[in-house]
XYZ file of C-alpha atoms in Angstrom:
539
model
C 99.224 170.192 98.166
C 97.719 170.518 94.810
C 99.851 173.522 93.635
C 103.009 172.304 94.713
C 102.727 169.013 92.983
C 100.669 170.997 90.012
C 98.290 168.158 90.612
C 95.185 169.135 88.140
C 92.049 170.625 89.970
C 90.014 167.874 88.569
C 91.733 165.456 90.921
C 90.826 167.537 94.302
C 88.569 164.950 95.489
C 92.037 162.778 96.124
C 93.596 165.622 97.559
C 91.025 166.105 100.349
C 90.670 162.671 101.080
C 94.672 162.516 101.629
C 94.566 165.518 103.737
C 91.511 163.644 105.783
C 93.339 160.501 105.675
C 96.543 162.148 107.051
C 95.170 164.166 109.729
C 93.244 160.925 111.135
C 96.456 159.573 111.405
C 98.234 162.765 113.140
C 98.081 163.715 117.255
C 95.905 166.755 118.224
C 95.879 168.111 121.598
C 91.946 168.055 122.052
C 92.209 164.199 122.056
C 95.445 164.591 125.000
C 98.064 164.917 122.171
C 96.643 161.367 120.452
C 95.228 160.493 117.078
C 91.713 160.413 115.952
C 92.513 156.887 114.720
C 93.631 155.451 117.948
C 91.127 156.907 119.419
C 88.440 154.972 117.268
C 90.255 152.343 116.729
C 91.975 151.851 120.081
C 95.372 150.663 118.696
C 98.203 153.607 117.533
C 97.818 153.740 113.542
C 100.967 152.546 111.535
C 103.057 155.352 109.799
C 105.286 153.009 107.381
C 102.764 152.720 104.067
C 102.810 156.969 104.234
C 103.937 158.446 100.985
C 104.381 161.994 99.935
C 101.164 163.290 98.113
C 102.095 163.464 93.899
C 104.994 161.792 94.746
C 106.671 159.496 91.715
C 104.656 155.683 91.586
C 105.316 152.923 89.507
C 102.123 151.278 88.347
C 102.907 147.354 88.146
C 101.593 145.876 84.464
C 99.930 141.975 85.134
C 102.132 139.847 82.903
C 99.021 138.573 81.054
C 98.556 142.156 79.655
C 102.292 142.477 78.304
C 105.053 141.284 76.287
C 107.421 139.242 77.878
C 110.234 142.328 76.859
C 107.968 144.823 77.314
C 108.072 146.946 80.153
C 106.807 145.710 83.959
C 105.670 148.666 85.367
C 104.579 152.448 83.928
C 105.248 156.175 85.690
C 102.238 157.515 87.825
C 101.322 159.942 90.794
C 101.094 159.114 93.962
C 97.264 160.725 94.893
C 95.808 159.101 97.804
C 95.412 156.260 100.170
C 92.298 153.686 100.256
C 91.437 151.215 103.126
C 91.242 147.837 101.700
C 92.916 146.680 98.472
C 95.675 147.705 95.962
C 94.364 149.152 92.769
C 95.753 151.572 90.423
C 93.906 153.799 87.906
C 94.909 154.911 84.812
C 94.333 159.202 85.376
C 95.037 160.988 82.138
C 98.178 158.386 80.933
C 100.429 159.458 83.691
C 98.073 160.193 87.101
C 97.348 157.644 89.151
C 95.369 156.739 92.142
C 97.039 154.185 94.360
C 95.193 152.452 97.356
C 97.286 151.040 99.418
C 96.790 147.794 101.605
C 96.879 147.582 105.529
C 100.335 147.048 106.515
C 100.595 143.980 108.194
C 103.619 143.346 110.678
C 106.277 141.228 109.075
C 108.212 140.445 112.421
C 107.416 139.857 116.110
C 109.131 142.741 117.137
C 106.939 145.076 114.500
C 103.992 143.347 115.977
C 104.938 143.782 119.535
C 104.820 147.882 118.978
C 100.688 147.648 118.504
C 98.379 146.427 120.923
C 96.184 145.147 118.851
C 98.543 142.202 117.362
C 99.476 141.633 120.973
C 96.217 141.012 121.746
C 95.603 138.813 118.742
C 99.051 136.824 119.449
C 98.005 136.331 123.490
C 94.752 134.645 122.262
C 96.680 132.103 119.552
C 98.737 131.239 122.817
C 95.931 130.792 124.573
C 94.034 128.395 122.292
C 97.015 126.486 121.910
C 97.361 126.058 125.516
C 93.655 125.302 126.119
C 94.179 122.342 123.190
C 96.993 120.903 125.442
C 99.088 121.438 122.209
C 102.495 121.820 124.243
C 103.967 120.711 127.528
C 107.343 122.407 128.799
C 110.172 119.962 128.956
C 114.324 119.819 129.476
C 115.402 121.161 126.261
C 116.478 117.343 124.718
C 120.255 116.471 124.002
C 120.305 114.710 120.448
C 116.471 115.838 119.088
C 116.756 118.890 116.940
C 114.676 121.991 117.446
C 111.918 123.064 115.263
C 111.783 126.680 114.610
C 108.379 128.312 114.666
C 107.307 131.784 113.740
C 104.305 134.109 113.400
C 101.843 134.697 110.580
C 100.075 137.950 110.935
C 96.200 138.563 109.019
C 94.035 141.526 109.108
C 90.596 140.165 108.644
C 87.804 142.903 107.687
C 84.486 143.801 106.809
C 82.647 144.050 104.061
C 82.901 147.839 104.101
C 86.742 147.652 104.457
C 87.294 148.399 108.015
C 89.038 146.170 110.436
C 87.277 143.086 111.594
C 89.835 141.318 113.188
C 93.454 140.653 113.745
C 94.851 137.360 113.278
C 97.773 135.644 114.533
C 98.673 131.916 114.037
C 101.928 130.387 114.585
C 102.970 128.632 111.979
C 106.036 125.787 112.368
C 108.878 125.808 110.047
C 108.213 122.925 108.641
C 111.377 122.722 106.101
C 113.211 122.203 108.833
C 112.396 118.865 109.757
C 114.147 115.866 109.006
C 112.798 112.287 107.652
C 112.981 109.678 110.070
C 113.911 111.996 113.239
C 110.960 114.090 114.138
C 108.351 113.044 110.955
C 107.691 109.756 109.479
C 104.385 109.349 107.215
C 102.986 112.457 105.515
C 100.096 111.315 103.223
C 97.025 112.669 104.426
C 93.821 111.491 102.193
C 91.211 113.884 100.621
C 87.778 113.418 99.260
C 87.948 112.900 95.280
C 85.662 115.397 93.125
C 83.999 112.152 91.731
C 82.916 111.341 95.319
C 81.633 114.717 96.012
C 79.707 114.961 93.316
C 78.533 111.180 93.363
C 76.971 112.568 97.080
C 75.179 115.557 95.493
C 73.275 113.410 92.612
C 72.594 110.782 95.414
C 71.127 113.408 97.598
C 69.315 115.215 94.660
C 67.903 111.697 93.748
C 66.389 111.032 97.681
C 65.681 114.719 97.848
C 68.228 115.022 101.241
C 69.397 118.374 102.312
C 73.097 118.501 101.992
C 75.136 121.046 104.849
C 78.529 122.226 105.357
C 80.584 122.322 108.949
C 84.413 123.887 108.593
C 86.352 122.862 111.470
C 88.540 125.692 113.256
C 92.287 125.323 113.549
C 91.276 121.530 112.465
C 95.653 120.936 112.150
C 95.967 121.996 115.809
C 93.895 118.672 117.025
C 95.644 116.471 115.609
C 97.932 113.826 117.654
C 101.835 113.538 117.140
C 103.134 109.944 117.130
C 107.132 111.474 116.844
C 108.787 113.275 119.052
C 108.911 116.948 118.411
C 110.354 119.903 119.814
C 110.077 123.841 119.253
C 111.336 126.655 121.254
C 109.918 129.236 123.262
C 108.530 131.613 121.697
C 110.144 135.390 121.344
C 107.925 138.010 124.092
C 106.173 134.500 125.531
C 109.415 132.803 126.944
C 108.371 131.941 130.851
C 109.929 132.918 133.230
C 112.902 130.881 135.293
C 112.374 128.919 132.661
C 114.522 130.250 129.446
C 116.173 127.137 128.747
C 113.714 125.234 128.271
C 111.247 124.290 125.390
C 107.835 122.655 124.270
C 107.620 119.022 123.546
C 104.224 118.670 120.971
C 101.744 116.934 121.507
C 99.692 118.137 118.854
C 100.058 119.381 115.243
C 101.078 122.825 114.727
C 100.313 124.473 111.514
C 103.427 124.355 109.095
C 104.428 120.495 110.030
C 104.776 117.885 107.651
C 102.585 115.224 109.511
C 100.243 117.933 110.380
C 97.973 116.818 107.649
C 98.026 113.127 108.326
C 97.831 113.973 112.456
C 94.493 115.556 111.952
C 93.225 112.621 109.628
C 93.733 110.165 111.984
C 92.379 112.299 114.627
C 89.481 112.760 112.520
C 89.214 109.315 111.340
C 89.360 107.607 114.875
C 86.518 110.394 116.136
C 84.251 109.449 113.153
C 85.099 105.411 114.130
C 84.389 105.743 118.328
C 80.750 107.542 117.101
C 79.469 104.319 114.834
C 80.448 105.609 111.428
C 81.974 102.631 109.212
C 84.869 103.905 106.467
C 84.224 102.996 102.951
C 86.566 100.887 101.617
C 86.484 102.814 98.126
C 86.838 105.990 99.377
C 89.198 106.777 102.561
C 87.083 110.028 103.424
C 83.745 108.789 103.023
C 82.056 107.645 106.252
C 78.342 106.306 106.676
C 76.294 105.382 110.045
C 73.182 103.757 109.748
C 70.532 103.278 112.265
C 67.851 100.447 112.875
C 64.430 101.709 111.860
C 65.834 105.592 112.010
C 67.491 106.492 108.420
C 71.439 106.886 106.902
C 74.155 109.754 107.410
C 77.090 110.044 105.276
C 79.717 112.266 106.026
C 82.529 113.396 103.460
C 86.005 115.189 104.897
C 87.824 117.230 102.439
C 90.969 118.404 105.158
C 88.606 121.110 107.502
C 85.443 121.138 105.663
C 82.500 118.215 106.239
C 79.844 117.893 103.732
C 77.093 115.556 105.183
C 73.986 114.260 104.690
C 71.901 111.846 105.354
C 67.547 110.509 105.384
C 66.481 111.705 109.265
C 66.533 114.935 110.451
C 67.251 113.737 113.491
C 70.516 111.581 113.082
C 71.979 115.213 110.633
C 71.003 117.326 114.244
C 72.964 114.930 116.064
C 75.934 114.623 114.565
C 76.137 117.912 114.486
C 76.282 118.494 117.900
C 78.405 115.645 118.868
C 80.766 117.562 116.240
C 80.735 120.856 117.736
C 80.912 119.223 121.176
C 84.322 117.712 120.001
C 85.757 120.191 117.906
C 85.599 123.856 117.500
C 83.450 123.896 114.138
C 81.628 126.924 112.116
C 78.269 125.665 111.269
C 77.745 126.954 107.510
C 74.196 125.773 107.748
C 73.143 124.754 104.092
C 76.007 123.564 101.408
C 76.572 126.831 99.518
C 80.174 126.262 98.332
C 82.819 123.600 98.283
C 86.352 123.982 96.785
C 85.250 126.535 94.355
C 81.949 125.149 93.731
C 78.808 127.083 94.040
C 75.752 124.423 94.843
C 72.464 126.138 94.561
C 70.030 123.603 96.386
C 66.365 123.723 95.962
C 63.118 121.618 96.455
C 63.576 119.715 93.365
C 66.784 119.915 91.980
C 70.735 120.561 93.220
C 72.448 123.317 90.818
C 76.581 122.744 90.781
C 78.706 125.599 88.599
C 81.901 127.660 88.663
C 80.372 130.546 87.406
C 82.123 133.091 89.954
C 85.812 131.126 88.883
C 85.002 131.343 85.639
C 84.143 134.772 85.519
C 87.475 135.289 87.837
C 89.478 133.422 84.601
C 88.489 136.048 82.159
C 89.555 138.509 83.893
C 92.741 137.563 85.049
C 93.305 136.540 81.509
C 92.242 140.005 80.009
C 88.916 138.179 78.015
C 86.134 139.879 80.558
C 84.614 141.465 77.591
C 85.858 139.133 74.625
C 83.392 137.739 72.209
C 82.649 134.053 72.536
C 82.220 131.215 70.396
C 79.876 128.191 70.023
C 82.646 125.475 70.005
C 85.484 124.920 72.169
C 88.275 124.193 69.494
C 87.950 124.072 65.421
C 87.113 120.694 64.475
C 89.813 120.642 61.701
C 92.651 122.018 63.501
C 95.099 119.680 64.499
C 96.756 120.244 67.703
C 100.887 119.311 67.306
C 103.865 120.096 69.617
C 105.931 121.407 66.278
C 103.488 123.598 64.253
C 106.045 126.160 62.520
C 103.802 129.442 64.966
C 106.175 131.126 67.334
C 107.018 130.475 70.732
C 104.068 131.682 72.868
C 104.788 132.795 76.902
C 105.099 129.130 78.411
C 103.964 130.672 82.548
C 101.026 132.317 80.907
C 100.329 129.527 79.233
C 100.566 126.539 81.992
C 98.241 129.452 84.284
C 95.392 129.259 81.729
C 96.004 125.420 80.741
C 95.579 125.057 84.878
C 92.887 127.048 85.630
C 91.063 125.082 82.543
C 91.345 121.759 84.436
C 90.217 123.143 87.627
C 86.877 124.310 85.737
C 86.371 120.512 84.658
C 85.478 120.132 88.096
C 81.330 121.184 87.221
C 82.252 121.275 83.260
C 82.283 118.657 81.575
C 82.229 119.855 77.949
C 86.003 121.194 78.223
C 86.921 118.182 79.829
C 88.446 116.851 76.398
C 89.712 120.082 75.198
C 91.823 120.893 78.799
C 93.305 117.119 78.290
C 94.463 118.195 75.069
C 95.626 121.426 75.927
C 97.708 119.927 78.842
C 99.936 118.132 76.473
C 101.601 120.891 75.394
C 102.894 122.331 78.789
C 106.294 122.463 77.668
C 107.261 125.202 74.845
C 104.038 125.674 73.409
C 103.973 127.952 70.355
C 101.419 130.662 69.593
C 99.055 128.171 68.101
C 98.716 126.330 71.367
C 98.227 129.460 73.430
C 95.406 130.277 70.354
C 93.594 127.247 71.062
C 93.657 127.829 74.928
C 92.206 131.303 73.979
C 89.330 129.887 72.342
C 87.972 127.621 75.263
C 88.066 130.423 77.584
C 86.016 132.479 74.519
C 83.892 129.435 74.489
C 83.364 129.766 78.585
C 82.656 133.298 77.882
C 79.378 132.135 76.188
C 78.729 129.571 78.498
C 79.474 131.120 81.761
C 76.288 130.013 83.341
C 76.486 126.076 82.733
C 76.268 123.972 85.013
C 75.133 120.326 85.868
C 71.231 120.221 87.720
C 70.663 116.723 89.779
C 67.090 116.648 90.036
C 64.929 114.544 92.717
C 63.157 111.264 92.133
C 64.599 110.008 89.168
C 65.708 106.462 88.763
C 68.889 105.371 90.756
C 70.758 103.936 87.857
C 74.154 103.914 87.200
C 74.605 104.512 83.384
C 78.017 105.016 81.615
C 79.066 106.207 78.362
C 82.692 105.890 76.481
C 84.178 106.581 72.959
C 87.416 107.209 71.656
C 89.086 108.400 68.327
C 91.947 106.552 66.504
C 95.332 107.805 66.243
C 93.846 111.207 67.555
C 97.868 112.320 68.653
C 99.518 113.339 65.450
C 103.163 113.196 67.665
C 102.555 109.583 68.230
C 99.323 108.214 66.838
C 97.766 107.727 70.437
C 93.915 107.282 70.545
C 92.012 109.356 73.317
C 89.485 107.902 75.712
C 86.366 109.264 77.231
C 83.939 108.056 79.816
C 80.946 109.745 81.203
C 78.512 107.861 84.001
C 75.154 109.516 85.259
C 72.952 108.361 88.099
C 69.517 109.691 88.469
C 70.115 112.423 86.312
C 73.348 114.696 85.373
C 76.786 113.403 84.591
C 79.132 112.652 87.915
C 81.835 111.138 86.862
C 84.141 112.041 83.644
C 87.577 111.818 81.783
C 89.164 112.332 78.851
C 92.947 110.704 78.750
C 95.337 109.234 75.640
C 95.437 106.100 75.867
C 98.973 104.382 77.160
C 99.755 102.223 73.830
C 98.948 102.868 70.150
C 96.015 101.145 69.028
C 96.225 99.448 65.789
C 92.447 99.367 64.861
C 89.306 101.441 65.572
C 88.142 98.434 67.825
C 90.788 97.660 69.314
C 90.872 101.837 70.229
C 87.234 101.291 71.597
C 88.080 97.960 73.509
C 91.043 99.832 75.328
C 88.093 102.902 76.136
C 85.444 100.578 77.083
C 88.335 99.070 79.668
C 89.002 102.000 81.359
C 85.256 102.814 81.874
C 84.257 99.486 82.755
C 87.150 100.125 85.539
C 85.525 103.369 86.518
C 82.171 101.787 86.822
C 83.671 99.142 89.332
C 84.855 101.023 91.715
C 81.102 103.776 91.155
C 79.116 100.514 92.127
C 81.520 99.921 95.376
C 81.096 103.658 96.439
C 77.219 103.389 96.021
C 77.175 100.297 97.190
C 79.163 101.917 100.616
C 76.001 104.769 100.404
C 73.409 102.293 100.297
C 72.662 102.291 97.473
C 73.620 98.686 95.605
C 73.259 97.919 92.156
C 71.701 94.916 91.749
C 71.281 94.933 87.918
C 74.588 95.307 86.050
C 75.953 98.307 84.953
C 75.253 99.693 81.166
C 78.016 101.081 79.494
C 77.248 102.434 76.034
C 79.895 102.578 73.320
């Protein structure tokens, strides 16, 4: 293999683990003419990824790490196939290793061909039939049909072999027409401010907060409109052909699904004592007489709960995975790209393993940082005189910046500032966006700590500058509001109209927090945890 391609000896590991790689994947008559691979793994292995060993590769180039005119892609070798992922290595400027992914089908009748999918398709069938999802009706005169179609997933192990495989039929959704077969699709989700007003709460008391992910949580919900999708292709029944499913239930891929599984959800959480907030349309709270306080949090499939007996968290637990099919994730560990490190005195919340993600996607991994997030005497402006800087690369960064707000509130002013310039920013922009992520470089451990038995106070602070926007001599507003200990709740927005004084700039500021600090004292209030005195808010 080697001397036909003139492959260089120093790459022979490659070449044997190709020739391993290949023969695994070829019959032999001491297995009754059938492969080694189907043998172990009990399915026939697919044949489409195979390449010819030193073959000609392209090498794709991440846009982040070239010029906009520059080439996408450079020459390589073809040397070998991995098991897991798709990476390419750089071998001498034109070698390359490539590994390629498991091939996953890409149509029903690719699937059909491996037992294995089949397998994986029969049991989606079967859970859907088990959930009375469907019932089999006269294929309707006047209601259109929604199409639906399979989603295949290879789920695997840590080592890179197969776990599972995954099927889950997915509606097409774009299909469906206002007013005919879907009417309301606003579902409601649980606000970061909320979430993190429930870790400082249960820091304060010193509660245990856990984690429950609900399985296929779309598939429970109830249908209010009448909807119809055909048989399926391989599952069609029998004497039966013309006719098709009327739903009951959500299927993944509808437009109501969202808002069918809240309601579902919400009337559940009603029926078992819980009492909504009327803040907060996700936040639920049961109390008991003499036994303690649970409060549950929904964020679409995942429930964050918590609560002052042991005995009322056990409970609910098991009504839960009485009711639903739920993963118990024990202790909360992470929530929407949150890690939350709990301990005896303290809850930890931080995006370290995001932010470390955001360097390197953004080719900074090993960049040196800085102490500040922007230069105090710059002046950010949407006409600067710098060049035209890549606008996609720029709204990625700018994006993934706000999402890090989430446990950081030190960039929270400089992402705000950053996001006005979404549209054309020039090199000077895309400079300053640099700089934060330099900054986070520095910082990438920070965090906010909540720690037990400090004073459940509600405390807010607010500021602004004055004519901070040099394109139209807009002030910016701040808040910040802590309760026990750690910040919770934070912003940083331009104010709607220009201000033509410094206190009439802090008046509008001090507005918009005392707002904020309204609507905190109604959420705690739903916790149970009132504020009798009145709320401090320090300019």
């Amino acid at each position: 293999m080697m001397h036909e391609k003139k492959i260089p000896l120093k790459f022979w590991a490659e070449a044997v683990n190709t020739a391993v790689y290949l023969q695994n994947r070829s019959p032999t008559s001491a297995l009754d003419n059938r492969t080694p691979f189907e043998k172990f793994n009990g399915r026939k292995p697919g044949v489409k990824h195979l390449r010819i060993f030193g073959s000609l590769c392209y090498i794709h180039i991440p846009s982040q790490k070239r010029h906009k005119l520059e080439e996408t892609g450079m020459k390589g070798v073809f040397l070998g196939y991995g098991i897991c992922e798709k990476v390419y290595r750089n071998l001498s400027e034109v070698y390359a290793q490539c590994k390629l992914s498991i091939i996953e089908p890409e149509s029903y009748n690719e699937a059909a061909k491996d037992e294995a999918w089949n397998k994986a398709m029969t049991e989606a069938i079967s859970m859907i039939e088990k959930n009375s999802t469907w019932e089999l009706v006269d294929r309707p005169g006047s209601k259109p049909i929604v199409g639906v179609k399979w989603i295949y997933k290879t789920k695997l192990n840590l080592d890179g072999s197969i776990q599972k495989h995954k099927a889950r039929l997915v509606a097409k959704g774009y299909t469906q027409k206002p007013g005919i077969d879907f009417n309301e699709t606003f579902a409601p989700v649980a606000r970061l401010d909320t979430i993190r007003t429930l870790i400082a709460l249960a820091a304060q008391k010193g509660w245990k907060l856990w984690q429950l992910d609900v399985k296929s949580a779309f598939l429970n919900g109830v249908l209010e409109e009448e909807v119809y999708v055909d048989q399926l292709e391989g599952f069609v029944i029998k004497g039966a052909e013309d006719k098709v499913y009327r739903l009951r239930k959500a299927l993944y891929g509808l437009k109501q699904a969202p808002r069918a599984w809240y309601s579902e959800i919400d009337t559940y959480l009603y029926q078992c004592g819980f009492h909504r907030s009327p803040s907060e349309a996700t936040l639920y709270v049961r109390t008991k007489e003499g036994v303690g306080t649970l409060i549950v949090s929904i964020y679409v499939h995942d429930i964050v709960y918590t609560g002052s007996s042991d005995e009322m968290v056990k409970e609910f637990k098991a009504e839960m995975m009485c009711k639903y099919e739920m993963s118990d994730l024990g202790l909360l560990h992470h929530f929407l790209g949150m890690g939350v490190t709990q301990t005896e005195g303290s809850i930890f919340v931080h995006q370290k393993k995001y932010a470390l993600t955001l360097l390197d996607k953004f080719g900074l991994k090993d960049c040196k940082s800085v102490c500040t997030t922007l230069v105090a005497t710059d002046k950010l402006q949407r006409e600067d005189g710098s060049e035209a800087a890549d606008e996609s690369l720029y709204k990625k960064i700018v994006g993934s910046l706000l999402y890090l707000t989430a446990t950081r509130p030190n960039i929270m002013f400089s992402a705000s500032l950053l996001a006005r310039f979404m549209y054309t920013p020039s090199k000077m922009h895309y400079g300053a966006a640099k700089r934060v992520l330099r900054y986070i470089q520095g910082t990438i451990d920070y965090g906010i700590e909540y720690v037990t038995g400090k004073s459940a106070l509600l405390v807010g602070y607010c500021d602004s500058d004055w004519s901070g926007s040099e394109e139209d001599m807009k002030s910016t507003s701040g808040y910040a509001f802590s309760f026990g200990s750690g910040a919770f709740s934070w912003s940083s927005v331009k104010q709607h109209s220009v201000a033509l004084s410094t206190a009439e700039a802090e008046y509008v500021s001090a507005a918009e927090a005392t707002s904020q600090a309204i609507w905190l004292r109604f959420v705690l209030e739903d916790f149970g945890e009132e504020q009798t005195a009145a709320t401090t808010v320090v300019l």
